[in-house]
Amino acid sequence: MPTEPETDYDPELGRKFIFVTGGVMSGLGKGITAASTGRLLKNAGFDVTAVKIDPYLNVDAGTMNPFQHGEVYVLKDGGEVDLDLGNYERFLDIDMTFDHNVTTGKTYQHVIEKERAGDYLGRTVQIIPHVTDDIKRRIREAAEGNDVCIIEVGGTVGDIEGMPYLEALRQFAHEEDEDDILFTHVTLVPYSKNGEQKTKPTQHSVKELRSIGLQPDVLVGRCSDKLDIDTKEKIALFCDVPTDAVFSNPDVDDIYHVPLMVEEEGLDQYVMEQLNVADEALPAEDRENRWRELVTQQTEGEVDVALVGKYDLEDAYMSVHEALKHAGLEKNVDVNVRWVNSEKMPDHHERRMREADAIVVPGGFGTRGTQGKIDAIRYARENAIPYLGLCLGFQLAVIEYARNVLGLEWAHSAELDEDTPHPVIDILPEQYEIEDMGGTMRLGAHETDIEPGTLAASLYGDSCTERHRHRYEVNPEYFDSLEDAGLKFSGRSGNRMEILELAAAEHPYFIGTQFHPEFRSRPTRASPPFVGLLEAVLGDDPHGVDAETEVSH
Ligand code: GLN
């Protein structure tokens, strides 16, 4: 876990803070609403960052089960965080750090550590002011160096866990200038049976907010359609905001269209006016337009990609899915992801996998569904189907090759079969001594050196810096025999194998990465191995010249 800096905050710096809370129920997409607002402010020339507050007692998301919570997103500094931070990184095209995720576990741990160290000089340590002060400090520090910081409070107003945060925000607003703070509240506007948009849930939720001393400046109604003017007027009247402070956020097919929707409603303009920065915004014609161009372009063709995983919950593979979409934006095709459950192979899921144009085996932990994934990799390798293996998908490609090409029948990963006679994937040396489950992995951004003339070099150039999250890696005892048998390790980090591939003569596109390239993929900057996968399907040979070194092979 990255260490936490405690720096001095300069209150004179003119930062703007947008707090985003949610009402009625969770899962309304307030993170996407917030990230979309941020994207528009960024297009208008502002430096924007974000903080996600998760009011749970876990210190970080690293120990959380992706089946319940969705994927664990990994930051460049190795922070393991909620997947919403991935959305902020993708929408704002920024790299965040671990201190942009504030959790109750982290905050309390820090306060208790300070208490044990005697830093509170014998005083009674309390939620107010000690915990709330720590929360405010974290927000201010995370905002440093930016014009605008968006702070999303996870959960719903009224949750017990969220109370210290809302109190901290109330104090925060009290301490800052009025025009430096904006409260946005996202609520649900359901339809009644007779087709009427109902505002009562919004009214109740705003009442709850006000009872803790917070008055929203902006209200965003999540509804299947746009809010009618009558609905907006009613919300405005009951919640004490002007009608033009009420915005709709209707359902859209693709989350990347939300910034366009929000812009159409004028939310960004209203926010800039309230924060008194509208005059500093770039004129409309000079604003960044690439996002709009990409997400509204007319696609030509479709590619079906089988994502062979173990979970039925699609959020468990959110960043992989997004990275495939980004590659689709770059290649101007629609990417249809076929969710293939490797535990249901062989069966109809195997057919779904075989009918796809390309196969991806993403990261994972534990033995469930392993054989189905290995079968999928074998199928891709033997039938010239473009294949991308990510972390576990890289390790299983090594195992598949060792078994079926090298003839090491019981080859396996020591993680998945302790007694294997051929542990081609084994624990990282530094892991032998560690027993604690939190914070034991190789995490975050590390550089990989790439061999010129390889497929990896044509994708990345002579090196890449991608994010990691693993405990196991290729066992050095098997490097030579695997390479002699034709499995090329084209990317290395010291003695660690980072990228594997098959030669162009053997396969159109067979590549695996020990790292997770999906975490650095952005809508406006697709990740090279994902773009290569689509190129192989579309018949543009990704084994071209080296991306940067221009060495032909
Ligand atoms: N379970 C494997 C390891 O720990 C792979 C991890 C992953 O796919 N993120 O090395």
Coordinates of C-alpha atoms and ligand atoms in Angstrom, one line a residue:
M1 CA 0.0 0.0 0.0
P2 CA 1.5 3.4 -0.9
T3 CA 2.5 5.6 2.0
E4 CA 0.4 8.6 2.8
P5 CA 2.0 12.1 2.6
E6 CA 0.8 14.8 4.9
T7 CA 1.6 18.1 3.3
D8 CA 0.8 21.7 4.2
Y9 CA -2.2 23.0 2.5
D10 CA -2.1 26.5 1.1
P11 CA -5.7 27.9 1.5
E12 CA -4.8 30.9 -0.7
L13 CA -4.8 28.8 -3.8
G14 CA -8.0 29.4 -5.7
R15 CA -9.3 25.8 -6.0
K16 CA -12.9 25.0 -6.7
F17 CA -14.6 22.0 -5.1
I18 CA -17.6 20.2 -6.5
F19 CA -19.2 17.8 -4.1
V20 CA -21.4 15.1 -5.5
T21 CA -23.8 13.2 -3.3
G22 CA -26.5 10.7 -4.2
G23 CA -30.1 10.2 -3.0
V24 CA -32.9 7.7 -3.1
M25 CA -30.8 4.7 -4.1
S26 CA -27.3 3.7 -5.1
G27 CA -26.2 2.7 -8.6
L28 CA -27.7 5.8 -10.2
G29 CA -24.5 6.6 -12.0
K30 CA -23.6 9.6 -10.0
G31 CA -19.9 8.8 -10.6
I32 CA -20.5 9.0 -14.4
T33 CA -22.5 12.3 -14.0
A34 CA -19.6 13.7 -11.9
A35 CA -16.9 12.4 -14.3
S36 CA -18.9 13.8 -17.3
T37 CA -19.1 17.3 -15.7
G38 CA -15.3 17.0 -15.1
R39 CA -14.7 16.1 -18.7
L40 CA -16.6 19.2 -19.9
L41 CA -14.6 21.4 -17.5
K42 CA -11.4 19.9 -18.8
N43 CA -12.5 20.5 -22.4
A44 CA -13.1 24.1 -21.4
G45 CA -9.4 24.3 -20.3
F46 CA -9.4 23.6 -16.6
D47 CA -7.2 21.2 -14.8
V48 CA -9.6 18.8 -13.1
T49 CA -9.1 16.0 -10.7
A50 CA -11.4 13.9 -8.5
V51 CA -11.7 12.2 -5.2
K52 CA -13.8 9.2 -4.5
I53 CA -15.0 8.7 -1.0
D54 CA -15.9 5.1 -0.1
P55 CA -17.6 5.1 3.4
Y56 CA -16.7 1.4 4.1
L57 CA -14.3 0.2 6.7
N58 CA -12.0 -1.6 4.4
V59 CA -8.7 0.3 4.2
D60 CA -8.7 -0.3 0.4
A61 CA -10.5 -2.3 -2.2
G62 CA -7.6 -4.8 -2.5
T63 CA -9.2 -7.5 -0.4
M64 CA -12.7 -7.0 -1.9
N65 CA -14.4 -9.7 -4.0
P66 CA -14.9 -8.5 -7.5
F67 CA -18.0 -10.7 -7.7
Q68 CA -19.7 -8.5 -5.2
H69 CA -18.1 -5.1 -5.8
G70 CA -16.8 -5.2 -9.4
E71 CA -13.2 -5.1 -10.3
V72 CA -10.4 -3.9 -8.1
Y73 CA -8.9 -1.0 -10.1
V74 CA -5.1 -0.5 -9.8
L75 CA -3.5 3.0 -9.9
K76 CA 0.0 3.8 -11.1
D77 CA 1.3 4.0 -7.5
G78 CA -0.1 0.6 -6.7
G79 CA -3.2 1.8 -4.9
E80 CA -6.0 -0.8 -5.2
V81 CA -9.2 1.2 -5.4
D82 CA -12.9 1.2 -6.3
L83 CA -13.7 0.9 -10.0
D84 CA -15.2 4.4 -10.0
L85 CA -11.6 5.7 -10.0
G86 CA -11.2 4.0 -13.3
N87 CA -14.1 6.0 -14.7
Y88 CA -12.5 9.2 -13.5
E89 CA -9.2 8.3 -15.0
R90 CA -10.9 7.4 -18.3
F91 CA -13.2 10.4 -18.5
L92 CA -10.6 13.0 -17.3
D93 CA -7.6 11.3 -18.9
I94 CA -5.6 11.7 -15.8
D95 CA -3.5 9.4 -13.6
M96 CA -4.8 9.4 -10.0
T97 CA -3.0 8.3 -6.9
F98 CA -4.0 6.2 -3.9
D99 CA -4.8 9.3 -1.9
H100 CA -7.6 10.2 -4.3
N101 CA -9.6 7.3 -2.7
V102 CA -10.7 8.2 0.8
T103 CA -12.1 5.3 2.8
T104 CA -13.3 5.1 6.3
G105 CA -10.8 2.3 7.0
K106 CA -7.9 4.6 5.8
T107 CA -9.1 7.6 7.7
Y108 CA -9.7 5.8 11.0
Q109 CA -6.5 3.9 10.8
H110 CA -4.6 7.1 10.3
V111 CA -6.4 8.8 13.2
I112 CA -5.9 5.8 15.5
E113 CA -2.2 5.6 14.6
K114 CA -1.8 9.2 15.5
E115 CA -3.6 8.6 18.8
R116 CA -1.2 5.7 19.6
A117 CA 1.8 7.9 18.7
G118 CA 0.6 10.5 21.3
D119 CA 0.0 13.1 18.6
Y120 CA -3.3 14.3 20.2
L121 CA -1.5 15.2 23.4
G122 CA -3.9 13.5 25.7
R123 CA -7.1 14.9 24.3
T124 CA -10.2 12.7 23.7
V125 CA -10.1 11.6 20.1
Q126 CA -13.5 12.1 18.4
I127 CA -15.2 11.8 15.1
I128 CA -15.7 15.6 15.2
P129 CA -13.2 17.2 14.9
H130 CA -10.4 14.6 14.5
V131 CA -11.9 12.3 11.9
T132 CA -13.6 15.2 10.0
D133 CA -10.4 17.2 10.0
D134 CA -8.6 14.2 8.5
I135 CA -11.2 13.9 5.8
K136 CA -11.0 17.6 4.9
R137 CA -7.2 17.4 4.9
R138 CA -7.3 14.5 2.4
I139 CA -9.7 16.3 0.1
R140 CA -7.5 19.5 0.1
E141 CA -4.3 17.6 -0.5
A142 CA -5.8 15.6 -3.4
A143 CA -7.0 18.8 -5.0
E144 CA -3.5 20.3 -5.0
G145 CA -2.2 21.5 -8.4
N146 CA -5.7 21.5 -10.0
D147 CA -8.3 24.2 -10.8
V148 CA -11.2 22.0 -9.9
C149 CA -11.6 18.9 -7.7
I150 CA -14.7 16.8 -7.9
I151 CA -15.5 14.8 -4.7
E152 CA -17.9 12.0 -5.0
V153 CA -19.4 10.6 -1.8
G154 CA -20.2 6.9 -2.3
G155 CA -23.5 5.5 -1.0
T156 CA -26.7 7.4 -0.4
V157 CA -27.5 10.4 1.8
G158 CA -28.8 9.0 5.1
D159 CA -26.5 6.0 5.3
I160 CA -24.9 5.8 8.8
E161 CA -21.5 5.3 7.3
G162 CA -21.7 8.5 5.3
M163 CA -22.5 10.8 8.2
P164 CA -18.9 11.8 9.2
Y165 CA -18.2 12.7 5.5
L166 CA -21.3 14.9 5.1
E167 CA -20.4 16.6 8.4
A168 CA -16.9 17.1 7.0
L169 CA -18.3 18.6 3.8
R170 CA -20.5 21.0 5.8
Q171 CA -17.5 22.3 7.7
F172 CA -15.5 22.4 4.5
A173 CA -18.1 24.7 2.9
H174 CA -18.1 26.8 6.0
E175 CA -14.3 27.3 5.8
E176 CA -14.0 28.1 2.1
D177 CA -15.4 31.0 0.0
E178 CA -19.0 30.5 -1.1
D179 CA -18.1 30.6 -4.8
D180 CA -15.4 28.0 -4.4
I181 CA -17.9 25.3 -3.4
L182 CA -20.7 23.6 -5.3
F183 CA -23.0 20.9 -4.0
T184 CA -24.5 18.6 -6.6
H185 CA -27.1 16.0 -5.6
V186 CA -28.0 13.2 -8.0
T187 CA -31.4 11.5 -7.4
L188 CA -33.8 9.2 -9.0
V189 CA -36.9 10.5 -10.8
P190 CA -39.1 7.5 -11.4
Y191 CA -42.2 7.2 -13.5
S192 CA -45.6 6.4 -11.9
K193 CA -47.9 3.9 -13.6
N194 CA -49.7 6.6 -15.4
G195 CA -46.5 7.9 -16.9
E196 CA -45.9 10.8 -14.6
Q197 CA -42.4 11.8 -13.5
K198 CA -42.4 11.6 -9.7
T199 CA -40.4 14.1 -7.7
K200 CA -41.2 12.9 -4.1
P201 CA -38.1 10.7 -3.7
T202 CA -36.0 13.7 -4.7
Q203 CA -37.8 16.0 -2.3
H204 CA -37.3 13.5 0.6
S205 CA -33.7 13.1 -0.2
V206 CA -33.0 16.8 -0.3
K207 CA -34.9 17.2 3.0
E208 CA -32.5 14.7 4.5
L209 CA -29.5 16.6 3.1
R210 CA -30.8 19.8 4.5
S211 CA -31.4 18.3 7.9
I212 CA -27.6 17.8 8.1
G213 CA -26.9 21.3 7.0
L214 CA -26.3 20.9 3.3
Q215 CA -28.2 22.7 0.7
P216 CA -27.7 21.4 -2.8
D217 CA -26.8 24.0 -5.5
V218 CA -27.5 21.7 -8.4
L219 CA -29.9 18.8 -8.8
V220 CA -29.5 16.1 -11.4
G221 CA -32.5 13.8 -11.9
R222 CA -31.7 10.3 -13.2
C223 CA -34.7 9.2 -15.2
S224 CA -35.2 7.0 -18.3
D225 CA -36.1 10.2 -20.2
K226 CA -35.3 13.9 -19.9
L227 CA -37.1 15.7 -17.1
D228 CA -40.2 17.6 -18.2
I229 CA -40.2 21.3 -17.5
D230 CA -43.0 20.8 -15.0
T231 CA -40.9 18.2 -13.2
K232 CA -38.0 20.6 -13.1
E233 CA -40.1 23.4 -11.8
K234 CA -41.6 21.2 -9.0
I235 CA -38.2 20.1 -7.9
A236 CA -36.9 23.6 -7.9
L237 CA -39.8 24.8 -5.8
F238 CA -39.6 22.1 -3.2
C239 CA -35.9 21.9 -3.0
D240 CA -35.2 25.6 -3.0
V241 CA -33.1 26.0 -6.1
P242 CA -33.7 27.9 -9.4
T243 CA -35.3 25.9 -12.1
D244 CA -32.2 26.2 -14.3
A245 CA -30.2 24.4 -11.5
V246 CA -32.2 21.2 -12.2
F247 CA -30.8 19.0 -14.9
S248 CA -31.7 15.7 -16.5
N249 CA -29.5 12.7 -16.9
P250 CA -31.5 10.3 -19.0
D251 CA -30.6 6.8 -19.9
V252 CA -28.1 6.4 -22.7
D253 CA -26.8 3.3 -24.4
D254 CA -23.2 4.2 -23.8
I255 CA -21.7 6.0 -20.8
Y256 CA -19.4 7.9 -23.1
H257 CA -22.4 9.8 -24.4
V258 CA -23.2 11.2 -20.9
P259 CA -20.8 14.2 -21.3
L260 CA -22.7 15.1 -24.5
M261 CA -26.1 14.9 -22.8
V262 CA -24.9 16.9 -19.9
E263 CA -23.5 19.6 -22.2
E264 CA -26.7 19.7 -24.1
E265 CA -28.5 20.5 -20.9
G266 CA -26.0 23.2 -20.0
L267 CA -24.8 21.7 -16.8
D268 CA -21.1 22.6 -17.4
Q269 CA -22.0 26.3 -18.1
Y270 CA -24.2 26.5 -15.0
V271 CA -21.4 25.0 -12.9
M272 CA -18.8 27.4 -14.3
E273 CA -21.1 30.4 -13.6
Q274 CA -21.7 29.3 -10.0
L275 CA -18.0 28.8 -9.4
N276 CA -17.3 32.1 -11.0
V277 CA -15.0 30.8 -13.6
A278 CA -17.1 31.1 -16.7
D279 CA -15.0 34.0 -17.9
E280 CA -11.8 31.9 -17.8
A281 CA -13.3 29.1 -19.9
L282 CA -12.0 28.6 -23.4
P283 CA -14.4 29.9 -26.1
A284 CA -16.6 27.1 -27.5
E285 CA -14.7 26.9 -30.8
D286 CA -11.4 26.3 -29.0
R287 CA -12.6 23.6 -26.7
E288 CA -11.3 20.0 -26.9
N289 CA -13.5 18.2 -29.3
R290 CA -11.8 14.8 -29.7
W291 CA -14.1 13.0 -27.3
R292 CA -17.2 14.1 -29.2
E293 CA -15.7 13.1 -32.5
L294 CA -14.8 9.7 -31.3
V295 CA -18.0 8.8 -29.6
T296 CA -20.3 10.1 -32.4
Q297 CA -18.3 8.7 -35.4
Q298 CA -20.1 6.4 -37.8
T299 CA -18.6 3.0 -37.1
E300 CA -17.8 0.6 -40.0
G301 CA -18.2 -3.0 -39.0
E302 CA -18.3 -5.1 -35.9
V303 CA -15.9 -7.3 -34.0
D304 CA -17.0 -10.1 -31.6
V305 CA -14.6 -10.7 -28.8
A306 CA -15.1 -13.6 -26.3
L307 CA -14.1 -12.5 -22.8
V308 CA -13.5 -15.8 -21.0
G309 CA -13.8 -15.3 -17.3
K310 CA -15.1 -16.8 -14.2
Y311 CA -17.7 -14.3 -13.0
D312 CA -21.1 -13.6 -14.3
L313 CA -20.9 -10.0 -13.0
E314 CA -19.7 -7.9 -15.9
D315 CA -18.4 -5.2 -13.6
A316 CA -15.7 -7.6 -12.5
Y317 CA -14.0 -7.0 -15.9
M318 CA -15.0 -3.3 -16.4
S319 CA -11.6 -2.0 -17.4
V320 CA -11.1 -4.8 -19.9
H321 CA -14.4 -4.1 -21.4
E322 CA -13.7 -0.4 -21.6
A323 CA -10.3 -1.0 -23.2
L324 CA -11.9 -3.1 -25.9
K325 CA -14.4 -0.3 -26.5
H326 CA -11.5 2.2 -26.8
A327 CA -9.7 0.0 -29.3
G328 CA -13.0 -0.1 -31.2
L329 CA -13.2 3.8 -31.2
E330 CA -9.6 3.9 -32.6
K331 CA -10.3 1.3 -35.3
N332 CA -13.8 2.7 -35.9
V333 CA -15.7 -0.5 -35.3
D334 CA -18.3 -1.7 -32.8
V335 CA -16.9 -4.2 -30.4
N336 CA -19.4 -6.8 -29.1
V337 CA -18.2 -8.5 -26.0
R338 CA -19.4 -12.1 -25.5
W339 CA -19.3 -12.9 -21.9
V340 CA -18.1 -16.5 -21.7
N341 CA -18.2 -18.2 -18.3
S342 CA -15.2 -20.7 -18.3
E343 CA -17.0 -22.8 -15.7
K344 CA -19.8 -23.5 -18.2
M345 CA -17.4 -24.9 -20.8
P346 CA -17.6 -27.3 -22.5
D347 CA -21.2 -26.4 -23.1
H348 CA -23.1 -23.6 -24.9
H349 CA -20.4 -21.2 -23.6
E350 CA -17.8 -23.0 -25.6
R351 CA -19.8 -22.4 -28.8
R352 CA -20.1 -18.7 -27.9
M353 CA -16.4 -18.6 -27.5
R354 CA -15.7 -20.4 -30.8
E355 CA -18.0 -18.1 -32.8
A356 CA -16.1 -15.0 -31.7
D357 CA -13.5 -13.2 -33.8
A358 CA -11.0 -12.9 -31.0
I359 CA -10.5 -14.3 -27.5
V360 CA -9.4 -12.5 -24.3
V361 CA -8.6 -14.2 -21.0
P362 CA -8.4 -11.5 -18.3
G363 CA -6.9 -11.5 -14.9
G364 CA -8.1 -13.6 -12.0
F365 CA -7.4 -15.5 -8.8
G366 CA -8.1 -19.0 -7.6
T367 CA -8.8 -22.3 -9.4
R368 CA -12.4 -22.0 -10.4
G369 CA -12.9 -22.1 -14.1
T370 CA -9.2 -22.6 -14.9
Q371 CA -9.6 -25.6 -17.3
G372 CA -12.1 -23.8 -19.4
K373 CA -9.7 -20.9 -19.8
I374 CA -6.8 -23.2 -20.8
D375 CA -9.1 -24.9 -23.3
A376 CA -10.0 -21.5 -24.8
I377 CA -6.3 -20.5 -25.1
R378 CA -5.5 -23.8 -26.8
Y379 CA -8.4 -23.2 -29.2
A380 CA -7.1 -19.7 -30.0
R381 CA -3.5 -20.9 -30.5
E382 CA -4.3 -23.9 -32.7
N383 CA -6.9 -22.2 -34.8
A384 CA -5.1 -18.9 -35.5
I385 CA -7.8 -16.9 -33.5
P386 CA -6.3 -13.6 -32.3
Y387 CA -5.6 -13.9 -28.5
L388 CA -4.8 -11.5 -25.7
G389 CA -4.0 -12.9 -22.3
L390 CA -3.9 -10.4 -19.3
C391 CA -2.1 -11.4 -16.1
L392 CA -3.7 -14.7 -15.3
G393 CA -4.5 -15.0 -19.1
F394 CA -0.7 -14.6 -19.7
Q395 CA 0.1 -17.2 -17.0
L396 CA -2.4 -19.7 -18.4
A397 CA -1.0 -19.3 -21.9
V398 CA 2.4 -20.3 -20.5
I399 CA 0.8 -23.3 -18.8
E400 CA -1.1 -24.3 -22.0
Y401 CA 2.1 -24.1 -24.0
A402 CA 4.1 -26.1 -21.5
R403 CA 1.5 -28.8 -21.4
N404 CA 0.5 -29.1 -25.1
V405 CA 3.7 -28.1 -26.9
L406 CA 6.5 -28.9 -24.5
G407 CA 4.7 -32.0 -23.3
L408 CA 4.8 -31.3 -19.6
E409 CA 1.5 -33.0 -18.9
W410 CA 0.8 -31.6 -15.4
A411 CA 2.4 -28.2 -15.8
H412 CA 0.6 -25.7 -13.7
S413 CA 0.8 -22.6 -11.6
A414 CA 1.8 -23.1 -7.9
E415 CA -1.2 -20.9 -7.1
L416 CA -3.6 -23.3 -8.7
D417 CA -2.0 -26.7 -8.0
E418 CA 0.5 -26.8 -5.1
D419 CA 1.7 -30.3 -6.0
T420 CA 2.4 -29.8 -9.7
P421 CA 5.6 -31.4 -10.9
H422 CA 6.2 -28.5 -13.3
P423 CA 5.4 -25.2 -11.6
V424 CA 6.0 -23.1 -14.7
I425 CA 4.3 -20.2 -12.9
D426 CA 5.5 -19.8 -9.3
I427 CA 5.3 -17.4 -6.5
L428 CA 7.4 -14.2 -6.7
P429 CA 10.5 -14.6 -4.5
E430 CA 9.5 -11.7 -2.3
Q431 CA 6.2 -13.4 -1.5
Y432 CA 7.5 -16.4 0.3
E433 CA 7.7 -14.8 3.7
I434 CA 4.4 -12.9 3.7
E435 CA 1.2 -14.1 5.2
D436 CA -1.0 -11.1 5.4
M437 CA -3.5 -10.9 2.5
G438 CA -3.7 -7.1 2.3
G439 CA -0.8 -5.5 0.5
T440 CA 1.4 -8.5 -0.5
M441 CA 1.3 -8.2 -4.3
R442 CA 3.5 -6.7 -6.9
L443 CA 1.4 -3.7 -7.6
G444 CA 1.4 -0.6 -9.8
A445 CA 3.4 0.8 -12.7
H446 CA 6.7 -0.9 -13.6
E447 CA 8.7 -0.6 -16.7
T448 CA 9.1 -3.4 -19.2
D449 CA 12.0 -3.6 -21.7
I450 CA 10.9 -4.8 -25.1
E451 CA 13.0 -6.7 -27.6
P452 CA 13.3 -5.0 -31.0
G453 CA 11.7 -6.7 -33.9
T454 CA 9.0 -8.4 -32.0
L455 CA 5.2 -8.0 -32.1
A456 CA 5.4 -6.3 -28.7
A457 CA 7.9 -3.8 -30.2
S458 CA 5.6 -3.1 -33.1
L459 CA 2.8 -2.3 -30.5
Y460 CA 4.8 -0.4 -27.9
G461 CA 8.2 0.5 -29.1
D462 CA 11.2 -0.3 -27.0
S463 CA 9.6 -0.1 -23.6
C464 CA 6.3 0.4 -21.8
T465 CA 5.2 1.2 -18.3
E466 CA 2.0 -0.6 -17.3
R467 CA 0.3 -1.4 -14.1
H468 CA 0.6 -4.8 -12.3
R469 CA -1.3 -6.8 -9.7
H470 CA 0.0 -10.3 -9.2
R471 CA 1.7 -12.7 -6.7
Y472 CA 2.9 -15.2 -9.2
E473 CA 5.1 -15.1 -12.3
V474 CA 7.0 -17.3 -14.9
N475 CA 9.4 -19.6 -13.1
P476 CA 12.9 -18.8 -14.4
E477 CA 13.8 -22.5 -14.5
Y478 CA 11.5 -22.9 -17.5
F479 CA 12.4 -19.8 -19.6
D480 CA 14.8 -21.6 -21.9
S481 CA 12.8 -24.6 -22.6
L482 CA 9.6 -22.6 -23.3
E483 CA 11.6 -20.2 -25.6
D484 CA 13.3 -23.1 -27.4
A485 CA 9.8 -24.6 -28.0
G486 CA 8.7 -21.3 -29.7
L487 CA 7.1 -19.2 -26.9
K488 CA 8.9 -15.9 -27.2
F489 CA 9.3 -13.7 -24.1
S490 CA 9.5 -10.3 -25.9
G491 CA 9.1 -8.1 -22.8
R492 CA 11.0 -8.4 -19.6
S493 CA 11.6 -6.5 -16.4
G494 CA 15.0 -7.7 -15.2
N495 CA 14.5 -11.4 -14.7
R496 CA 10.7 -11.2 -14.8
M497 CA 8.8 -12.2 -17.9
E498 CA 6.3 -9.5 -18.8
I499 CA 5.2 -10.2 -22.4
L500 CA 4.9 -13.4 -24.3
E501 CA 4.1 -13.9 -28.0
L502 CA 4.2 -16.3 -30.9
A503 CA 6.0 -15.5 -34.1
A504 CA 4.1 -14.0 -37.0
A505 CA 4.8 -17.2 -39.0
E506 CA 3.0 -19.2 -36.3
H507 CA 0.0 -17.1 -35.4
P508 CA -1.6 -13.9 -36.6
Y509 CA -1.8 -12.5 -33.0
F510 CA -1.0 -14.4 -29.9
I511 CA 0.2 -12.2 -27.1
G512 CA 0.0 -12.2 -23.3
T513 CA 1.0 -9.6 -20.7
Q514 CA 1.9 -10.2 -17.0
F515 CA 0.7 -6.6 -16.5
H516 CA -2.8 -5.1 -17.0
P517 CA -2.7 -2.8 -20.0
E518 CA -6.5 -2.2 -19.5
F519 CA -5.9 0.2 -16.6
R520 CA -4.1 2.8 -18.8
S521 CA -6.5 2.6 -21.7
R522 CA -8.5 5.8 -22.4
P523 CA -11.2 6.6 -24.9
T524 CA -8.9 9.0 -26.6
R525 CA -5.8 6.8 -26.2
A526 CA -6.5 3.1 -26.7
S527 CA -4.1 0.6 -25.3
P528 CA -1.7 -0.9 -27.9
P529 CA -2.3 -4.7 -27.2
F530 CA -6.1 -4.1 -27.5
V531 CA -5.7 -2.2 -30.7
G532 CA -3.4 -5.0 -32.1
L533 CA -6.1 -7.5 -31.3
L534 CA -8.7 -5.7 -33.4
E535 CA -6.2 -5.1 -36.2
A536 CA -5.5 -8.8 -36.4
V537 CA -9.2 -9.5 -36.7
L538 CA -9.6 -6.7 -39.3
G539 CA -6.7 -8.0 -41.3
D540 CA -4.3 -5.1 -40.7
D541 CA -1.2 -7.0 -39.7
P542 CA -0.2 -5.8 -36.2
H543 CA 3.2 -7.4 -36.7
G544 CA 4.3 -4.2 -38.5
V545 CA 7.4 -2.1 -38.0
D546 CA 8.4 -1.2 -34.4
A547 CA 6.2 1.5 -33.0
E548 CA 9.0 3.8 -32.2
T549 CA 12.3 2.2 -33.0
E550 CA 11.3 1.5 -36.7
V551 CA 13.3 -1.7 -36.7
S552 CA 11.8 -4.0 -39.3
H553 CA 11.9 -7.8 -38.9
Ligands
GLN1 N1 -3.5 -14.9 -9.7 C1 -2.4 -14.6 -10.4 C2 -1.3 -14.0 -9.6 O1 -1.5 -13.6 -8.5 C3 -2.8 -13.6 -11.5 C4 -3.3 -12.3 -10.9 C5 -4.1 -11.5 -11.9 O2 -4.6 -11.9 -12.9 N2 -4.3 -10.2 -11.6 O3 -0.2 -13.9 -10.0

